[in-house]
Amino acid sequence: MATSAAPTYLTPEEYITLERKAIPDAETVRSEYVRGKIIAMSGASRAHNLITVNISAMLHVSLKGQRCETYANEMRVSTPSTSSYFYPDVVVVCEEPRFEDDVFDILLNPIILVEVLSPSTEAYDRGEKFMHYRELPSLQEYILVAQDKICVERFSRQENNWILTDFQNIEEHLPLISVQCELPLREIYDRVTFPE
């Protein structure tokens, strides 16, 4: 999702209160929170939405019967060590989900996070956001998906290192080792058209 920085600084508690009040209001823009700074999120493109729904739907079906849950767009993830909050495009948690409080809208232990890239967020998703995500001990795989071409990147945690594997052929499958399933790129990009 596209982001734009706003020069507003709040405490984590002020941010959460503001976000929770905004949820019922369809006209309010969601925002992420990075060390006191509010980052407003703008709407997503058709391709972004299709890719997000495709991945979420495949994961939901593939993980049925396992102790895993899949969320799309609206589940906030906290990185407590950096006092930051994010809205990944797709989140997978396995075993017992742990939440920040009894409202159950801030997840602490995702195993997989997926971000669909756009021109305005690509550097942020690859850089600062990934730096925060790496602080989550539960996180095993971070997936970046291009929306303007066939390109899926999987960062897998191996001890203290993150190993990159990329997939650029529509006939390939994205293996998600942490949950023992594969997602066909053809299905990830179903109904997505690319610029000439």
Short mmCIF file of N, CA and C in Angstrom, two decimals, residues 39-194:
data_model
loop_
_atom_site.label_atom_id
_atom_site.label_comp_id
_atom_site.label_asym_id
_atom_site.label_seq_id
_atom_site.Cartn_x
_atom_site.Cartn_y
_atom_site.Cartn_z
N ILE A 39 2.73 7.34 9.73
CA ILE A 39 2.89 7.22 8.29
C ILE A 39 1.53 6.86 7.70
N ALA A 40 0.88 7.82 7.03
CA ALA A 40 -0.44 7.60 6.45
C ALA A 40 -0.33 6.64 5.27
N MET A 41 -1.33 5.78 5.14
CA MET A 41 -1.35 4.80 4.06
C MET A 41 -2.46 5.19 3.08
N SER A 42 -2.12 5.22 1.80
CA SER A 42 -3.14 5.55 0.81
C SER A 42 -3.73 4.27 0.23
N GLY A 43 -4.72 4.41 -0.62
CA GLY A 43 -5.40 3.27 -1.21
C GLY A 43 -4.49 2.45 -2.12
N ALA A 44 -4.91 1.22 -2.37
CA ALA A 44 -4.13 0.30 -3.19
C ALA A 44 -4.73 0.18 -4.59
N SER A 45 -3.88 -0.17 -5.54
CA SER A 45 -4.31 -0.34 -6.92
C SER A 45 -5.09 -1.64 -7.10
N ARG A 46 -5.69 -1.79 -8.27
CA ARG A 46 -6.41 -3.02 -8.60
C ARG A 46 -5.45 -4.21 -8.51
N ALA A 47 -4.27 -4.10 -9.13
CA ALA A 47 -3.31 -5.20 -9.12
C ALA A 47 -2.90 -5.56 -7.69
N HIS A 48 -2.65 -4.54 -6.88
CA HIS A 48 -2.28 -4.75 -5.49
C HIS A 48 -3.37 -5.54 -4.76
N ASN A 49 -4.61 -5.13 -4.94
CA ASN A 49 -5.73 -5.81 -4.28
C ASN A 49 -5.89 -7.25 -4.78
N LEU A 50 -5.79 -7.46 -6.08
CA LEU A 50 -5.92 -8.81 -6.63
C LEU A 50 -4.84 -9.74 -6.05
N ILE A 51 -3.60 -9.28 -6.05
CA ILE A 51 -2.49 -10.09 -5.55
C ILE A 51 -2.69 -10.41 -4.07
N THR A 52 -3.08 -9.41 -3.29
CA THR A 52 -3.30 -9.62 -1.86
C THR A 52 -4.39 -10.66 -1.62
N VAL A 53 -5.50 -10.52 -2.31
CA VAL A 53 -6.61 -11.47 -2.14
C VAL A 53 -6.21 -12.86 -2.63
N ASN A 54 -5.51 -12.94 -3.75
CA ASN A 54 -5.08 -14.24 -4.27
C ASN A 54 -4.20 -14.98 -3.27
N ILE A 55 -3.22 -14.28 -2.72
CA ILE A 55 -2.31 -14.91 -1.77
C ILE A 55 -3.05 -15.30 -0.49
N SER A 56 -3.85 -14.41 0.01
CA SER A 56 -4.60 -14.68 1.24
C SER A 56 -5.52 -15.88 1.08
N ALA A 57 -6.23 -15.93 -0.05
CA ALA A 57 -7.17 -17.03 -0.30
C ALA A 57 -6.42 -18.37 -0.41
N MET A 58 -5.31 -18.38 -1.14
CA MET A 58 -4.55 -19.63 -1.28
C MET A 58 -4.00 -20.10 0.06
N LEU A 59 -3.50 -19.17 0.85
CA LEU A 59 -2.97 -19.55 2.16
C LEU A 59 -4.08 -20.08 3.06
N HIS A 60 -5.23 -19.41 3.04
CA HIS A 60 -6.35 -19.86 3.87
C HIS A 60 -6.73 -21.30 3.53
N VAL A 61 -6.82 -21.61 2.25
CA VAL A 61 -7.18 -22.97 1.83
C VAL A 61 -6.05 -23.96 2.13
N SER A 62 -4.82 -23.58 1.81
CA SER A 62 -3.68 -24.48 2.00
C SER A 62 -3.44 -24.82 3.46
N LEU A 63 -3.74 -23.89 4.36
CA LEU A 63 -3.44 -24.09 5.78
C LEU A 63 -4.64 -24.59 6.59
N LYS A 64 -5.74 -24.85 5.90
CA LYS A 64 -6.93 -25.36 6.58
C LYS A 64 -6.59 -26.67 7.29
N GLY A 65 -7.02 -26.79 8.53
CA GLY A 65 -6.73 -27.98 9.30
C GLY A 65 -5.44 -27.90 10.10
N GLN A 66 -4.61 -26.90 9.80
CA GLN A 66 -3.40 -26.67 10.59
C GLN A 66 -3.72 -25.63 11.66
N ARG A 67 -2.81 -25.46 12.59
CA ARG A 67 -3.00 -24.45 13.63
C ARG A 67 -2.46 -23.10 13.15
N CYS A 68 -2.93 -22.67 12.00
CA CYS A 68 -2.48 -21.40 11.42
C CYS A 68 -3.69 -20.56 11.08
N GLU A 69 -3.51 -19.25 11.13
CA GLU A 69 -4.53 -18.29 10.72
C GLU A 69 -3.91 -17.34 9.71
N THR A 70 -4.72 -16.91 8.75
CA THR A 70 -4.28 -15.97 7.72
C THR A 70 -5.13 -14.71 7.82
N TYR A 71 -4.47 -13.56 7.76
CA TYR A 71 -5.17 -12.28 7.80
C TYR A 71 -4.72 -11.44 6.60
N ALA A 72 -5.62 -10.63 6.07
CA ALA A 72 -5.27 -9.75 4.96
C ALA A 72 -5.61 -8.30 5.32
N ASN A 73 -4.64 -7.43 5.13
CA ASN A 73 -4.78 -5.97 5.19
C ASN A 73 -5.06 -5.35 6.56
N GLU A 74 -5.92 -5.92 7.36
CA GLU A 74 -6.40 -5.21 8.55
C GLU A 74 -5.75 -5.64 9.87
N MET A 75 -4.91 -6.68 9.86
CA MET A 75 -4.29 -7.10 11.12
C MET A 75 -2.99 -6.31 11.33
N ARG A 76 -3.00 -5.51 12.36
CA ARG A 76 -1.82 -4.73 12.72
C ARG A 76 -0.79 -5.67 13.35
N VAL A 77 0.48 -5.48 13.03
CA VAL A 77 1.58 -6.24 13.62
C VAL A 77 2.48 -5.27 14.37
N SER A 78 2.83 -5.64 15.59
CA SER A 78 3.69 -4.80 16.42
C SER A 78 5.10 -5.37 16.46
N THR A 79 6.08 -4.48 16.40
CA THR A 79 7.46 -4.86 16.68
C THR A 79 7.83 -4.14 17.97
N PRO A 80 7.55 -4.78 19.11
CA PRO A 80 7.74 -4.11 20.41
C PRO A 80 9.14 -3.57 20.65
N SER A 81 10.17 -4.26 20.16
CA SER A 81 11.54 -3.81 20.40
C SER A 81 11.84 -2.48 19.71
N THR A 82 11.04 -2.12 18.69
CA THR A 82 11.26 -0.85 18.00
C THR A 82 10.08 0.11 18.17
N SER A 83 9.13 -0.26 19.03
CA SER A 83 7.95 0.59 19.29
C SER A 83 7.26 1.02 18.00
N SER A 84 7.00 0.03 17.14
CA SER A 84 6.42 0.33 15.83
C SER A 84 5.25 -0.60 15.53
N TYR A 85 4.34 -0.12 14.66
CA TYR A 85 3.15 -0.88 14.26
C TYR A 85 2.97 -0.78 12.76
N PHE A 86 2.63 -1.93 12.14
CA PHE A 86 2.50 -1.99 10.69
C PHE A 86 1.24 -2.76 10.30
N TYR A 87 0.78 -2.52 9.06
CA TYR A 87 -0.32 -3.26 8.46
C TYR A 87 0.23 -4.04 7.26
N PRO A 88 0.75 -5.25 7.45
CA PRO A 88 1.21 -6.02 6.29
C PRO A 88 0.02 -6.37 5.40
N ASP A 89 0.31 -6.65 4.14
CA ASP A 89 -0.77 -7.01 3.22
C ASP A 89 -1.35 -8.37 3.57
N VAL A 90 -0.50 -9.33 3.91
CA VAL A 90 -0.96 -10.65 4.34
C VAL A 90 -0.09 -11.09 5.52
N VAL A 91 -0.74 -11.71 6.50
CA VAL A 91 -0.05 -12.19 7.71
C VAL A 91 -0.46 -13.63 7.95
N VAL A 92 0.49 -14.47 8.32
CA VAL A 92 0.20 -15.83 8.77
C VAL A 92 0.78 -15.99 10.17
N VAL A 93 -0.03 -16.55 11.06
CA VAL A 93 0.43 -16.89 12.40
C VAL A 93 0.08 -18.36 12.62
N CYS A 94 0.99 -19.10 13.24
CA CYS A 94 0.73 -20.50 13.54
C CYS A 94 0.86 -20.70 15.04
N GLU A 95 0.35 -21.82 15.49
CA GLU A 95 0.25 -22.08 16.92
C GLU A 95 -0.71 -21.05 17.52
N GLU A 96 -0.50 -20.66 18.75
CA GLU A 96 -1.43 -19.75 19.44
C GLU A 96 -1.07 -18.29 19.12
N PRO A 97 -1.97 -17.52 18.49
CA PRO A 97 -1.67 -16.10 18.25
C PRO A 97 -1.50 -15.36 19.57
N ARG A 98 -0.49 -14.50 19.62
CA ARG A 98 -0.29 -13.65 20.80
C ARG A 98 -0.60 -12.21 20.39
N PHE A 99 -1.37 -11.54 21.23
CA PHE A 99 -1.79 -10.17 20.93
C PHE A 99 -1.28 -9.23 22.01
N GLU A 100 -1.20 -7.94 21.64
CA GLU A 100 -0.69 -6.94 22.57
C GLU A 100 -1.62 -6.72 23.76
N ASP A 101 -2.94 -6.83 23.51
CA ASP A 101 -3.90 -6.61 24.60
C ASP A 101 -5.17 -7.40 24.30
N ASP A 102 -6.21 -7.16 25.06
CA ASP A 102 -7.43 -7.95 24.91
C ASP A 102 -8.39 -7.43 23.83
N VAL A 103 -7.93 -6.55 22.98
CA VAL A 103 -8.73 -6.11 21.83
C VAL A 103 -8.46 -7.05 20.64
N PHE A 104 -7.33 -7.75 20.66
CA PHE A 104 -6.97 -8.75 19.66
C PHE A 104 -6.83 -8.19 18.25
N ASP A 105 -6.28 -6.99 18.13
CA ASP A 105 -6.06 -6.40 16.81
C ASP A 105 -4.61 -6.04 16.55
N ILE A 106 -3.72 -6.44 17.47
CA ILE A 106 -2.29 -6.17 17.30
C ILE A 106 -1.53 -7.48 17.56
N LEU A 107 -1.09 -8.11 16.48
CA LEU A 107 -0.44 -9.41 16.54
C LEU A 107 1.05 -9.26 16.86
N LEU A 108 1.55 -10.16 17.70
CA LEU A 108 2.95 -10.10 18.10
C LEU A 108 3.81 -11.22 17.52
N ASN A 109 3.20 -12.30 17.01
CA ASN A 109 4.00 -13.46 16.62
C ASN A 109 3.69 -14.02 15.22
N PRO A 110 3.77 -13.20 14.18
CA PRO A 110 3.56 -13.74 12.83
C PRO A 110 4.72 -14.65 12.43
N ILE A 111 4.41 -15.63 11.60
CA ILE A 111 5.46 -16.51 11.06
C ILE A 111 5.81 -16.11 9.63
N ILE A 112 4.81 -15.57 8.89
CA ILE A 112 5.01 -15.09 7.52
C ILE A 112 4.38 -13.71 7.39
N LEU A 113 5.08 -12.80 6.73
CA LEU A 113 4.54 -11.49 6.37
C LEU A 113 4.72 -11.29 4.88
N VAL A 114 3.69 -10.76 4.23
CA VAL A 114 3.72 -10.51 2.79
C VAL A 114 3.44 -9.03 2.55
N GLU A 115 4.26 -8.42 1.72
CA GLU A 115 4.04 -7.04 1.27
C GLU A 115 4.00 -7.02 -0.25
N VAL A 116 2.96 -6.40 -0.81
CA VAL A 116 2.87 -6.20 -2.25
C VAL A 116 3.48 -4.84 -2.54
N LEU A 117 4.47 -4.83 -3.40
CA LEU A 117 5.25 -3.61 -3.65
C LEU A 117 4.53 -2.65 -4.60
N SER A 118 4.74 -1.38 -4.36
CA SER A 118 4.29 -0.35 -5.30
C SER A 118 5.42 0.67 -5.40
N PRO A 119 5.41 1.52 -6.43
CA PRO A 119 6.50 2.48 -6.57
C PRO A 119 6.73 3.34 -5.32
N SER A 120 5.65 3.70 -4.64
CA SER A 120 5.81 4.58 -3.48
C SER A 120 6.23 3.85 -2.21
N THR A 121 6.11 2.51 -2.17
CA THR A 121 6.45 1.78 -0.94
C THR A 121 7.62 0.83 -1.06
N GLU A 122 8.10 0.58 -2.27
CA GLU A 122 9.11 -0.46 -2.45
C GLU A 122 10.35 -0.25 -1.59
N ALA A 123 10.91 0.94 -1.60
CA ALA A 123 12.12 1.19 -0.80
C ALA A 123 11.84 1.02 0.69
N TYR A 124 10.70 1.50 1.14
CA TYR A 124 10.29 1.39 2.55
C TYR A 124 10.08 -0.07 2.95
N ASP A 125 9.39 -0.86 2.09
CA ASP A 125 9.14 -2.27 2.39
C ASP A 125 10.42 -3.08 2.42
N ARG A 126 11.35 -2.76 1.53
CA ARG A 126 12.62 -3.49 1.48
C ARG A 126 13.58 -3.05 2.59
N GLY A 127 13.49 -1.80 2.97
CA GLY A 127 14.45 -1.23 3.89
C GLY A 127 13.97 -1.14 5.32
N GLU A 128 13.45 0.04 5.67
CA GLU A 128 13.10 0.30 7.06
C GLU A 128 12.07 -0.69 7.62
N LYS A 129 11.03 -1.00 6.84
CA LYS A 129 10.01 -1.91 7.34
C LYS A 129 10.60 -3.30 7.59
N PHE A 130 11.41 -3.80 6.66
CA PHE A 130 12.02 -5.12 6.83
C PHE A 130 12.97 -5.12 8.04
N MET A 131 13.65 -4.01 8.26
CA MET A 131 14.52 -3.90 9.43
C MET A 131 13.71 -4.11 10.72
N HIS A 132 12.53 -3.52 10.79
CA HIS A 132 11.66 -3.70 11.96
C HIS A 132 11.14 -5.13 12.04
N TYR A 133 10.68 -5.67 10.91
CA TYR A 133 10.14 -7.03 10.90
C TYR A 133 11.17 -8.05 11.37
N ARG A 134 12.43 -7.83 11.02
CA ARG A 134 13.49 -8.79 11.42
C ARG A 134 13.64 -8.89 12.93
N GLU A 135 13.11 -7.92 13.67
CA GLU A 135 13.17 -7.95 15.14
C GLU A 135 12.16 -8.91 15.75
N LEU A 136 11.24 -9.44 14.94
CA LEU A 136 10.23 -10.37 15.44
C LEU A 136 10.82 -11.78 15.49
N PRO A 137 11.01 -12.34 16.68
CA PRO A 137 11.62 -13.68 16.78
C PRO A 137 10.81 -14.77 16.09
N SER A 138 9.50 -14.59 15.99
CA SER A 138 8.65 -15.60 15.37
C SER A 138 8.73 -15.62 13.85
N LEU A 139 9.13 -14.50 13.24
CA LEU A 139 9.08 -14.37 11.78
C LEU A 139 10.09 -15.30 11.11
N GLN A 140 9.59 -16.13 10.19
CA GLN A 140 10.45 -17.07 9.46
C GLN A 140 10.59 -16.73 7.98
N GLU A 141 9.55 -16.07 7.41
CA GLU A 141 9.61 -15.75 5.99
C GLU A 141 8.97 -14.39 5.73
N TYR A 142 9.66 -13.60 4.90
CA TYR A 142 9.16 -12.29 4.48
C TYR A 142 9.08 -12.32 2.97
N ILE A 143 7.89 -12.07 2.43
CA ILE A 143 7.64 -12.19 1.00
C ILE A 143 7.33 -10.82 0.42
N LEU A 144 8.05 -10.46 -0.65
CA LEU A 144 7.80 -9.23 -1.39
C LEU A 144 7.31 -9.61 -2.78
N VAL A 145 6.19 -9.01 -3.19
CA VAL A 145 5.58 -9.35 -4.47
C VAL A 145 5.44 -8.08 -5.31
N ALA A 146 6.05 -8.10 -6.49
CA ALA A 146 5.92 -6.97 -7.42
C ALA A 146 4.53 -7.01 -8.03
N GLN A 147 3.98 -5.83 -8.31
CA GLN A 147 2.67 -5.80 -8.97
C GLN A 147 2.76 -5.35 -10.42
N ASP A 148 3.94 -4.91 -10.86
CA ASP A 148 4.10 -4.42 -12.22
C ASP A 148 4.85 -5.40 -13.12
N LYS A 149 5.26 -6.54 -12.57
CA LYS A 149 5.94 -7.60 -13.32
C LYS A 149 5.90 -8.87 -12.48
N ILE A 150 6.24 -9.98 -13.09
CA ILE A 150 6.27 -11.24 -12.35
C ILE A 150 7.59 -11.31 -11.59
N CYS A 151 7.49 -11.11 -10.30
CA CYS A 151 8.68 -11.17 -9.44
C CYS A 151 8.23 -11.31 -7.99
N VAL A 152 8.57 -12.45 -7.40
CA VAL A 152 8.27 -12.71 -5.99
C VAL A 152 9.60 -13.01 -5.31
N GLU A 153 9.87 -12.33 -4.21
CA GLU A 153 11.09 -12.55 -3.45
C GLU A 153 10.75 -13.10 -2.08
N ARG A 154 11.45 -14.16 -1.71
CA ARG A 154 11.24 -14.76 -0.39
C ARG A 154 12.53 -14.62 0.41
N PHE A 155 12.42 -13.96 1.56
CA PHE A 155 13.52 -13.89 2.51
C PHE A 155 13.22 -14.90 3.60
N SER A 156 14.11 -15.88 3.78
CA SER A 156 13.92 -16.93 4.78
C SER A 156 14.96 -16.78 5.88
N ARG A 157 14.48 -16.87 7.12
CA ARG A 157 15.40 -16.78 8.26
C ARG A 157 16.14 -18.11 8.40
N GLN A 158 17.46 -18.03 8.45
CA GLN A 158 18.29 -19.19 8.73
C GLN A 158 19.29 -18.77 9.79
N GLU A 159 18.94 -19.14 11.03
CA GLU A 159 19.66 -18.69 12.22
C GLU A 159 19.63 -17.17 12.26
N ASN A 160 20.79 -16.51 12.16
CA ASN A 160 20.82 -15.03 12.23
C ASN A 160 20.87 -14.37 10.87
N ASN A 161 20.69 -15.15 9.80
CA ASN A 161 20.78 -14.61 8.45
C ASN A 161 19.43 -14.71 7.74
N TRP A 162 19.25 -13.82 6.76
CA TRP A 162 18.07 -13.85 5.91
C TRP A 162 18.54 -14.18 4.50
N ILE A 163 18.04 -15.29 3.96
CA ILE A 163 18.45 -15.78 2.65
C ILE A 163 17.38 -15.42 1.62
N LEU A 164 17.80 -14.76 0.54
CA LEU A 164 16.89 -14.33 -0.52
C LEU A 164 16.82 -15.38 -1.63
N THR A 165 15.61 -15.71 -2.03
CA THR A 165 15.36 -16.52 -3.22
C THR A 165 14.29 -15.79 -4.01
N ASP A 166 14.54 -15.61 -5.32
CA ASP A 166 13.52 -14.92 -6.11
C ASP A 166 12.94 -15.85 -7.17
N PHE A 167 11.71 -15.52 -7.58
CA PHE A 167 10.93 -16.32 -8.52
C PHE A 167 10.38 -15.37 -9.56
N GLN A 168 10.73 -15.61 -10.86
CA GLN A 168 10.33 -14.67 -11.91
C GLN A 168 9.67 -15.34 -13.11
N ASN A 169 9.36 -16.62 -12.97
CA ASN A 169 8.72 -17.36 -14.05
C ASN A 169 7.31 -17.72 -13.61
N ILE A 170 6.34 -17.42 -14.45
CA ILE A 170 4.93 -17.65 -14.11
C ILE A 170 4.65 -19.12 -13.81
N GLU A 171 5.50 -20.03 -14.29
CA GLU A 171 5.30 -21.46 -14.05
C GLU A 171 5.91 -21.93 -12.72
N GLU A 172 6.62 -21.06 -12.03
CA GLU A 172 7.25 -21.46 -10.76
C GLU A 172 6.24 -21.47 -9.63
N HIS A 173 6.65 -22.10 -8.53
CA HIS A 173 5.87 -22.13 -7.30
C HIS A 173 6.70 -21.51 -6.19
N LEU A 174 6.05 -20.71 -5.36
CA LEU A 174 6.70 -20.11 -4.19
C LEU A 174 6.59 -21.08 -3.03
N PRO A 175 7.71 -21.70 -2.62
CA PRO A 175 7.63 -22.61 -1.47
C PRO A 175 7.68 -21.81 -0.16
N LEU A 176 6.72 -22.05 0.70
CA LEU A 176 6.71 -21.44 2.02
C LEU A 176 7.09 -22.55 3.01
N ILE A 177 8.35 -22.59 3.33
CA ILE A 177 8.93 -23.68 4.10
C ILE A 177 8.35 -23.73 5.51
N SER A 178 8.13 -22.58 6.11
CA SER A 178 7.68 -22.52 7.50
C SER A 178 6.29 -23.13 7.71
N VAL A 179 5.47 -23.16 6.65
CA VAL A 179 4.13 -23.73 6.76
C VAL A 179 3.92 -24.90 5.80
N GLN A 180 4.99 -25.32 5.14
CA GLN A 180 4.99 -26.49 4.27
C GLN A 180 3.90 -26.45 3.20
N CYS A 181 3.90 -25.36 2.43
CA CYS A 181 2.99 -25.30 1.29
C CYS A 181 3.66 -24.51 0.17
N GLU A 182 3.07 -24.58 -1.00
CA GLU A 182 3.58 -23.87 -2.17
C GLU A 182 2.46 -23.07 -2.80
N LEU A 183 2.80 -21.88 -3.28
CA LEU A 183 1.83 -21.04 -3.98
C LEU A 183 2.29 -20.88 -5.43
N PRO A 184 1.48 -21.31 -6.40
CA PRO A 184 1.86 -21.13 -7.81
C PRO A 184 1.85 -19.64 -8.17
N LEU A 185 2.90 -19.20 -8.83
CA LEU A 185 2.93 -17.80 -9.26
C LEU A 185 1.77 -17.49 -10.20
N ARG A 186 1.36 -18.48 -11.00
CA ARG A 186 0.23 -18.27 -11.89
C ARG A 186 -1.02 -17.87 -11.09
N GLU A 187 -1.19 -18.43 -9.90
CA GLU A 187 -2.34 -18.11 -9.05
C GLU A 187 -2.12 -16.80 -8.29
N ILE A 188 -0.89 -16.52 -7.89
CA ILE A 188 -0.60 -15.24 -7.23
C ILE A 188 -0.98 -14.09 -8.15
N TYR A 189 -0.68 -14.25 -9.46
CA TYR A 189 -0.92 -13.17 -10.43
C TYR A 189 -2.21 -13.36 -11.23
N ASP A 190 -3.11 -14.19 -10.76
CA ASP A 190 -4.36 -14.43 -11.47
C ASP A 190 -5.11 -13.11 -11.71
N ARG A 191 -5.47 -12.84 -12.96
CA ARG A 191 -6.23 -11.67 -13.40
C ARG A 191 -5.43 -10.36 -13.34
N VAL A 192 -4.15 -10.42 -13.03
CA VAL A 192 -3.31 -9.22 -13.00
C VAL A 192 -2.74 -8.98 -14.40
N THR A 193 -2.88 -7.74 -14.88
CA THR A 193 -2.27 -7.38 -16.17
C THR A 193 -1.09 -6.46 -15.89
N PHE A 194 -0.10 -6.54 -16.76
CA PHE A 194 1.12 -5.76 -16.56
C PHE A 194 1.23 -4.66 -17.59
#
